[in-house]
PDB file of C-alpha atoms in Angstrom:
ATOM      1  CA  MET A1357      75.837-104.082 -36.213  1.00  0.00           C
ATOM      2  CA  THR A1358      72.654-105.906 -37.210  1.00  0.00           C
ATOM      3  CA  ASP A1359      73.665-105.911 -40.905  1.00  0.00           C
ATOM      4  CA  ALA A1360      77.131-107.350 -40.216  1.00  0.00           C
ATOM      5  CA  ARG A1361      78.093-111.002 -40.205  1.00  0.00           C
ATOM      6  CA  LEU A1362      77.655-112.605 -36.804  1.00  0.00           C
ATOM      7  CA  ILE A1363      80.950-113.811 -35.405  1.00  0.00           C
ATOM      8  CA  ASN A1364      81.333-116.820 -33.169  1.00  0.00           C
ATOM      9  CA  ILE A1365      82.358-116.016 -29.614  1.00  0.00           C
ATOM     10  CA  SER A1366      85.256-118.441 -30.020  1.00  0.00           C
ATOM     11  CA  ALA A1367      86.692-116.147 -32.711  1.00  0.00           C
ATOM     12  CA  LEU A1368      87.573-113.635 -30.000  1.00  0.00           C
ATOM     13  CA  GLN A1369      89.910-116.167 -28.391  1.00  0.00           C
ATOM     14  CA  HIS A1370      91.408-117.125 -31.756  1.00  0.00           C
ATOM     15  CA  PHE A1371      91.948-113.470 -32.745  1.00  0.00           C
ATOM     16  CA  ALA A1372      93.711-112.662 -29.470  1.00  0.00           C
ATOM     17  CA  PHE A1373      95.951-115.720 -29.910  1.00  0.00           C
ATOM     18  CA  CYS A1374      96.790-114.998 -33.567  1.00  0.00           C
ATOM     19  CA  GLN A1375      94.922-112.939 -36.147  1.00  0.00           C
ATOM     20  CA  ARG A1376      96.067-115.257 -38.932  1.00  0.00           C
ATOM     21  CA  GLN A1377      94.762-118.301 -37.046  1.00  0.00           C
ATOM     22  CA  CYS A1378      91.415-116.563 -36.578  1.00  0.00           C
ATOM     23  CA  ALA A1379      91.140-115.886 -40.316  1.00  0.00           C
ATOM     24  CA  LEU A1380      92.179-119.414 -41.269  1.00  0.00           C
ATOM     25  CA  ILE A1381      89.511-120.912 -39.014  1.00  0.00           C
ATOM     26  CA  HIS A1382      86.620-118.504 -39.485  1.00  0.00           C
ATOM     27  CA  LEU A1383      87.196-117.143 -43.008  1.00  0.00           C
ATOM     28  CA  GLU A1384      88.890-120.033 -44.788  1.00  0.00           C
ATOM     29  CA  GLN A1385      87.128-122.727 -42.718  1.00  0.00           C
ATOM     30  CA  VAL A1386      90.410-124.546 -42.003  1.00  0.00           C
ATOM     31  CA  TRP A1387      90.777-126.740 -38.924  1.00  0.00           C
ATOM     32  CA  GLN A1388      93.232-129.306 -37.631  1.00  0.00           C
ATOM     33  CA  GLU A1389      93.555-130.738 -34.141  1.00  0.00           C
ATOM     34  CA  ASN A1390      96.521-131.349 -31.901  1.00  0.00           C
ATOM     35  CA  TYR A1391      96.699-132.685 -28.347  1.00  0.00           C
ATOM     36  CA  LEU A1392      95.754-129.338 -26.798  1.00  0.00           C
ATOM     37  CA  THR A1393      92.681-128.733 -28.944  1.00  0.00           C
ATOM     38  CA  ALA A1394      91.542-132.367 -28.652  1.00  0.00           C
ATOM     39  CA  HIS A1395      91.787-132.235 -24.862  1.00  0.00           C
ATOM     40  CA  GLY A1396      89.878-128.955 -24.783  1.00  0.00           C
ATOM     41  CA  ARG A1397      87.181-130.329 -27.086  1.00  0.00           C
ATOM     42  CA  GLN A1398      86.721-133.430 -24.925  1.00  0.00           C
ATOM     43  CA  LEU A1399      86.407-131.276 -21.811  1.00  0.00           C
ATOM     44  CA  HIS A1400      83.741-129.102 -23.418  1.00  0.00           C
ATOM     45  CA  GLU A1401      81.851-132.115 -24.745  1.00  0.00           C
ATOM     46  CA  ARG A1402      81.630-133.591 -21.249  1.00  0.00           C
ATOM     47  CA  VAL A1403      80.348-130.287 -19.882  1.00  0.00           C
ATOM     48  CA  ASP A1404      77.949-129.487 -22.740  1.00  0.00           C
ATOM     49  CA  ASN A1405      76.318-132.929 -22.770  1.00  0.00           C
ATOM     50  CA  GLY A1406      75.186-132.812 -19.146  1.00  0.00           C
ATOM     51  CA  GLU A1407      71.455-132.746 -18.461  1.00  0.00           C
ATOM     52  CA  PRO A1408      69.771-129.601 -17.045  1.00  0.00           C
ATOM     53  CA  GLU A1409      69.236-129.764 -13.301  1.00  0.00           C
ATOM     54  CA  THR A1410      68.220-127.661 -10.325  1.00  0.00           C
ATOM     55  CA  ARG A1411      70.051-127.743  -6.996  1.00  0.00           C
ATOM     56  CA  LYS A1412      69.464-125.498  -3.977  1.00  0.00           C
ATOM     57  CA  GLY A1413      67.539-122.912  -5.969  1.00  0.00           C
ATOM     58  CA  VAL A1414      70.018-122.787  -8.848  1.00  0.00           C
ATOM     59  CA  ARG A1415      69.117-123.965 -12.357  1.00  0.00           C
ATOM     60  CA  PHE A1416      72.046-125.347 -14.386  1.00  0.00           C
ATOM     61  CA  GLU A1417      71.684-125.299 -18.187  1.00  0.00           C
ATOM     62  CA  ARG A1418      74.526-126.750 -20.289  1.00  0.00           C
ATOM     63  CA  GLY A1419      75.439-126.139 -23.919  1.00  0.00           C
ATOM     64  CA  VAL A1420      73.275-123.025 -24.136  1.00  0.00           C
ATOM     65  CA  VAL A1421      73.201-121.490 -27.637  1.00  0.00           C
ATOM     66  CA  VAL A1422      73.140-117.682 -27.746  1.00  0.00           C
ATOM     67  CA  THR A1423      72.586-115.261 -30.626  1.00  0.00           C
ATOM     68  CA  ALA A1424      72.885-111.498 -30.264  1.00  0.00           C
ATOM     69  CA  PRO A1425      72.497-109.742 -33.648  1.00  0.00           C
ATOM     70  CA  ILE A1426      72.809-106.227 -32.235  1.00  0.00           C
ATOM     71  CA  LEU A1427      76.089-107.111 -30.552  1.00  0.00           C
ATOM     72  CA  GLY A1428      77.105-109.148 -33.591  1.00  0.00           C
ATOM     73  CA  LEU A1429      77.814-112.430 -31.799  1.00  0.00           C
ATOM     74  CA  THR A1430      76.653-116.015 -31.663  1.00  0.00           C
ATOM     75  CA  GLY A1431      77.980-119.081 -29.870  1.00  0.00           C
ATOM     76  CA  LYS A1432      77.484-121.743 -27.245  1.00  0.00           C
ATOM     77  CA  LEU A1433      77.913-121.387 -23.474  1.00  0.00           C
ATOM     78  CA  ASP A1434      79.400-124.253 -21.490  1.00  0.00           C
ATOM     79  CA  LEU A1435      77.139-123.602 -18.521  1.00  0.00           C
ATOM     80  CA  LEU A1436      74.545-121.021 -17.535  1.00  0.00           C
ATOM     81  CA  GLU A1437      73.475-120.779 -13.911  1.00  0.00           C
ATOM     82  CA  HIS A1438      70.170-119.151 -13.032  1.00  0.00           C
ATOM     83  CA  HIS A1439      69.986-118.214  -9.353  1.00  0.00           C
ATOM     84  CA  LYS A1440      66.241-118.037  -8.914  1.00  0.00           C
ATOM     85  CA  THR A1441      66.079-116.128  -5.620  1.00  0.00           C
ATOM     86  CA  SER A1442      68.135-113.194  -6.947  1.00  0.00           C
ATOM     87  CA  ASN A1443      67.168-113.807 -10.612  1.00  0.00           C
ATOM     88  CA  GLN A1444      70.842-113.609 -11.519  1.00  0.00           C
ATOM     89  CA  PHE A1445      72.234-115.312 -14.625  1.00  0.00           C
ATOM     90  CA  ILE A1446      75.868-116.419 -14.349  1.00  0.00           C
ATOM     91  CA  PRO A1447      77.766-117.829 -17.364  1.00  0.00           C
ATOM     92  CA  VAL A1448      80.515-120.333 -16.557  1.00  0.00           C
ATOM     93  CA  GLU A1449      83.298-121.096 -19.047  1.00  0.00           C
ATOM     94  CA  TYR A1450      85.484-124.202 -18.706  1.00  0.00           C
ATOM     95  CA  LYS A1451      89.156-124.064 -19.746  1.00  0.00           C
ATOM     96  CA  ARG A1452      91.614-126.936 -20.028  1.00  0.00           C
ATOM     97  CA  GLY A1453      94.696-125.039 -18.825  1.00  0.00           C
ATOM     98  CA  LYS A1454      95.367-122.513 -16.095  1.00  0.00           C
ATOM     99  CA  PRO A1455      94.597-118.788 -15.728  1.00  0.00           C
ATOM    100  CA  LYS A1456      96.269-116.686 -18.422  1.00  0.00           C
ATOM    101  CA  THR A1457      98.389-113.606 -17.858  1.00  0.00           C
ATOM    102  CA  ASN A1458      96.164-111.621 -20.231  1.00  0.00           C
ATOM    103  CA  ASP A1459      92.411-110.933 -20.061  1.00  0.00           C
ATOM    104  CA  ILE A1460      91.202-112.918 -23.075  1.00  0.00           C
ATOM    105  CA  ASP A1461      89.361-115.557 -21.019  1.00  0.00           C
ATOM    106  CA  LYS A1462      87.606-112.782 -19.114  1.00  0.00           C
ATOM    107  CA  VAL A1463      86.751-111.032 -22.390  1.00  0.00           C
ATOM    108  CA  GLN A1464      85.283-114.229 -23.855  1.00  0.00           C
ATOM    109  CA  LEU A1465      83.192-114.708 -20.721  1.00  0.00           C
ATOM    110  CA  CYS A1466      82.073-111.071 -20.792  1.00  0.00           C
ATOM    111  CA  ALA A1467      80.991-111.517 -24.418  1.00  0.00           C
ATOM    112  CA  GLN A1468      78.809-114.421 -23.310  1.00  0.00           C
ATOM    113  CA  ALA A1469      77.267-112.247 -20.605  1.00  0.00           C
ATOM    114  CA  MET A1470      76.540-109.459 -23.077  1.00  0.00           C
ATOM    115  CA  CYS A1471      74.784-111.962 -25.358  1.00  0.00           C
ATOM    116  CA  ILE A1472      72.601-113.103 -22.462  1.00  0.00           C
ATOM    117  CA  GLN A1473      71.756-109.493 -21.675  1.00  0.00           C
ATOM    118  CA  GLU A1474      70.633-108.831 -25.232  1.00  0.00           C
ATOM    119  CA  MET A1475      68.571-112.025 -25.434  1.00  0.00           C
ATOM    120  CA  LEU A1476      66.873-111.882 -22.043  1.00  0.00           C
ATOM    121  CA  ALA A1477      66.891-108.120 -21.369  1.00  0.00           C
ATOM    122  CA  VAL A1478      68.546-108.651 -17.990  1.00  0.00           C
ATOM    123  CA  GLU A1479      71.720-107.336 -16.405  1.00  0.00           C
ATOM    124  CA  VAL A1480      74.474-109.930 -16.030  1.00  0.00           C
ATOM    125  CA  LYS A1481      76.896-108.667 -13.414  1.00  0.00           C
ATOM    126  CA  GLN A1482      79.315-111.556 -13.037  1.00  0.00           C
ATOM    127  CA  GLY A1483      80.439-114.932 -14.361  1.00  0.00           C
ATOM    128  CA  ALA A1484      82.984-117.602 -13.561  1.00  0.00           C
ATOM    129  CA  LEU A1485      85.973-119.338 -15.170  1.00  0.00           C
ATOM    130  CA  TRP A1486      86.814-122.918 -14.225  1.00  0.00           C
ATOM    131  CA  TYR A1487      90.295-124.226 -15.040  1.00  0.00           C
ATOM    132  CA  TRP A1488      90.900-127.961 -15.428  1.00  0.00           C
ATOM    133  CA  GLN A1489      94.622-127.781 -14.643  1.00  0.00           C
ATOM    134  CA  THR A1490      94.189-125.969 -11.323  1.00  0.00           C
ATOM    135  CA  ARG A1491      90.684-127.273 -10.515  1.00  0.00           C
ATOM    136  CA  LYS A1492      89.714-123.757  -9.443  1.00  0.00           C
ATOM    137  CA  ARG A1493      86.689-121.596 -10.112  1.00  0.00           C
ATOM    138  CA  ILE A1494      87.422-117.880 -10.448  1.00  0.00           C
ATOM    139  CA  GLU A1495      84.601-115.348 -10.136  1.00  0.00           C
ATOM    140  CA  ILE A1496      84.724-112.524 -12.700  1.00  0.00           C
ATOM    141  CA  GLU A1497      82.985-109.160 -12.373  1.00  0.00           C
ATOM    142  CA  PHE A1498      81.880-107.525 -15.613  1.00  0.00           C
ATOM    143  CA  ASP A1499      82.919-103.961 -14.873  1.00  0.00           C
ATOM    144  CA  THR A1500      82.941-101.036 -17.286  1.00  0.00           C
ATOM    145  CA  SER A1501      86.578-101.551 -18.254  1.00  0.00           C
ATOM    146  CA  LEU A1502      86.094-105.222 -19.159  1.00  0.00           C
ATOM    147  CA  ARG A1503      82.938-104.472 -21.138  1.00  0.00           C
ATOM    148  CA  ARG A1504      84.749-101.777 -23.116  1.00  0.00           C
ATOM    149  CA  GLN A1505      87.665-104.133 -23.776  1.00  0.00           C
ATOM    150  CA  THR A1506      85.219-106.773 -24.990  1.00  0.00           C
ATOM    151  CA  LYS A1507      83.429-104.403 -27.361  1.00  0.00           C
ATOM    152  CA  ASP A1508      86.775-103.237 -28.783  1.00  0.00           C
ATOM    153  CA  LEU A1509      87.843-106.814 -29.522  1.00  0.00           C
ATOM    154  CA  ILE A1510      84.482-107.628 -31.111  1.00  0.00           C
ATOM    155  CA  ALA A1511      84.925-104.608 -33.393  1.00  0.00           C
ATOM    156  CA  GLN A1512      88.420-105.743 -34.411  1.00  0.00           C
ATOM    157  CA  VAL A1513      87.258-109.254 -35.294  1.00  0.00           C
ATOM    158  CA  GLN A1514      84.249-107.837 -37.140  1.00  0.00           C
ATOM    159  CA  GLN A1515      86.601-105.682 -39.206  1.00  0.00           C
ATOM    160  CA  LEU A1516      88.704-108.736 -40.041  1.00  0.00           C
ATOM    161  CA  PHE A1517      85.563-110.442 -41.340  1.00  0.00           C
ATOM    162  CA  ILE A1518      84.582-107.370 -43.365  1.00  0.00           C
ATOM    163  CA  ASN A1519      88.056-107.162 -44.932  1.00  0.00           C
ATOM    164  CA  GLY A1520      87.784-110.849 -45.825  1.00  0.00           C
ATOM    165  CA  SER A1521      91.535-111.419 -46.145  1.00  0.00           C
ATOM    166  CA  THR A1522      93.910-113.585 -44.132  1.00  0.00           C
ATOM    167  CA  PRO A1523      96.724-111.625 -42.445  1.00  0.00           C
ATOM    168  CA  ALA A1524     100.340-112.542 -43.070  1.00  0.00           C
ATOM    169  CA  PRO A1525     101.940-114.748 -40.396  1.00  0.00           C
ATOM    170  CA  THR A1526     103.821-113.390 -37.425  1.00  0.00           C
ATOM    171  CA  THR A1527     106.088-116.050 -35.970  1.00  0.00           C
ATOM    172  CA  GLY A1528     106.498-116.403 -32.210  1.00  0.00           C
ATOM    173  CA  LYS A1529     106.295-118.794 -29.278  1.00  0.00           C
ATOM    174  CA  HIS A1530     102.553-119.132 -29.847  1.00  0.00           C
ATOM    175  CA  CYS A1531     103.218-120.987 -33.116  1.00  0.00           C
ATOM    176  CA  LYS A1532     104.392-124.102 -31.234  1.00  0.00           C
ATOM    177  CA  ALA A1533     100.995-124.435 -29.545  1.00  0.00           C
ATOM    178  CA  CYS A1534      98.985-123.818 -32.718  1.00  0.00           C
ATOM    179  CA  SER A1535      97.247-126.819 -34.266  1.00  0.00           C
ATOM    180  CA  LEU A1536      97.349-125.114 -37.675  1.00  0.00           C
ATOM    181  CA  ILE A1537     101.124-124.680 -37.857  1.00  0.00           C
ATOM    182  CA  ASP A1538     101.495-127.277 -40.648  1.00  0.00           C
ATOM    183  CA  ILE A1539      98.812-125.523 -42.696  1.00  0.00           C
ATOM    184  CA  CYS A1540      99.971-121.988 -41.883  1.00  0.00           C
ATOM    185  CA  GLN A1541     103.705-122.755 -42.328  1.00  0.00           C
ATOM    186  CA  PRO A1542     104.737-119.397 -40.867  1.00  0.00           C
ATOM    187  CA  ASN A1543     108.459-119.885 -41.436  1.00  0.00           C
ATOM    188  CA  LEU A1544     107.858-120.298 -45.150  1.00  0.00           C
ATOM    189  CA  THR A1545     105.098-117.788 -45.801  1.00  0.00           C
ATOM    190  CA  GLU A1546     106.421-115.027 -43.559  1.00  0.00           C
ATOM    191  CA  HIS A1547     109.370-114.493 -45.886  1.00  0.00           C
ATOM    192  CA  ASP A1548     107.515-115.257 -49.115  1.00  0.00           C
ATOM    193  CA  ALA A1549     108.256-112.453 -51.569  1.00  0.00           C
ATOM    194  CA  SER A1550     105.939-113.672 -54.348  1.00  0.00           C
ATOM    195  CA  ASN A1551     103.250-111.068 -53.635  1.00  0.00           C
ATOM    196  CA  ARG A1552     105.797-108.253 -53.769  1.00  0.00           C
ATOM    197  CA  TYR A1553     107.155-109.689 -57.053  1.00  0.00           C
ATOM    198  CA  ILE A1554     103.686-109.806 -58.625  1.00  0.00           C
ATOM    199  CA  GLU A1555     102.986-106.239 -57.480  1.00  0.00           C
ATOM    200  CA  SER A1556     106.275-105.078 -59.016  1.00  0.00           C
ATOM    201  CA  LEU A1557     105.294-106.622 -62.364  1.00  0.00           C
ATOM    202  CA  PHE A1558     102.007-104.715 -62.412  1.00  0.00           C
ATOM    203  CA  ASN A1559     103.785-101.501 -61.448  1.00  0.00           C
ATOM    204  CA  MET A1560     106.248-101.967 -64.324  1.00  0.00           C
ATOM    205  CA  GLU A1561     103.389-102.476 -66.791  1.00  0.00           C
ATOM    206  CA  ALA A1562     101.644 -99.384 -65.494  1.00  0.00           C
ATOM    207  CA  GLU A1563     104.752 -97.317 -66.140  1.00  0.00           C
TER     208      GLU A1563
END
């Protein structure tokens, strides 16, 4: 994948939430904030801006930038712990809400771990998710199943980038939480028949 466009790790989360949102943000470079995204951004800024420190044999590095061209990813880690005694690297991702019912947060964290592995040539066995709403840290093991799930999602997002087109909207409950709803306008564009009309004109001319 070294000749493919590097995708930002955050695109994995956007793609899992809504493929159209992912394309709007990462292909069309469209962005608009709402309360949820602003709160999440402020949380990450507080975490990322902390100074590096060492406590009880653990080195804490914040806002760590990673680039993994073979994997096809780039991005920034909230926190990277280096446990010096065991020489273990543990990525920690901060989330504003609470644990999700799906695995996307785990997949995003696993993608971070795989970037670290490529950059440092080390094995990263586990990471952690910290949720602001519950104030809990959850340890995550990067097993074979999670790594496979992560690679599959990376491939799907990479294909979206290669195709270079924004998918049509699919309305649902997720639309209410999307900061791009006014730009996307799913209720209008989902039933827009203009593309089909234009295609029919070309087909008539061809006949």
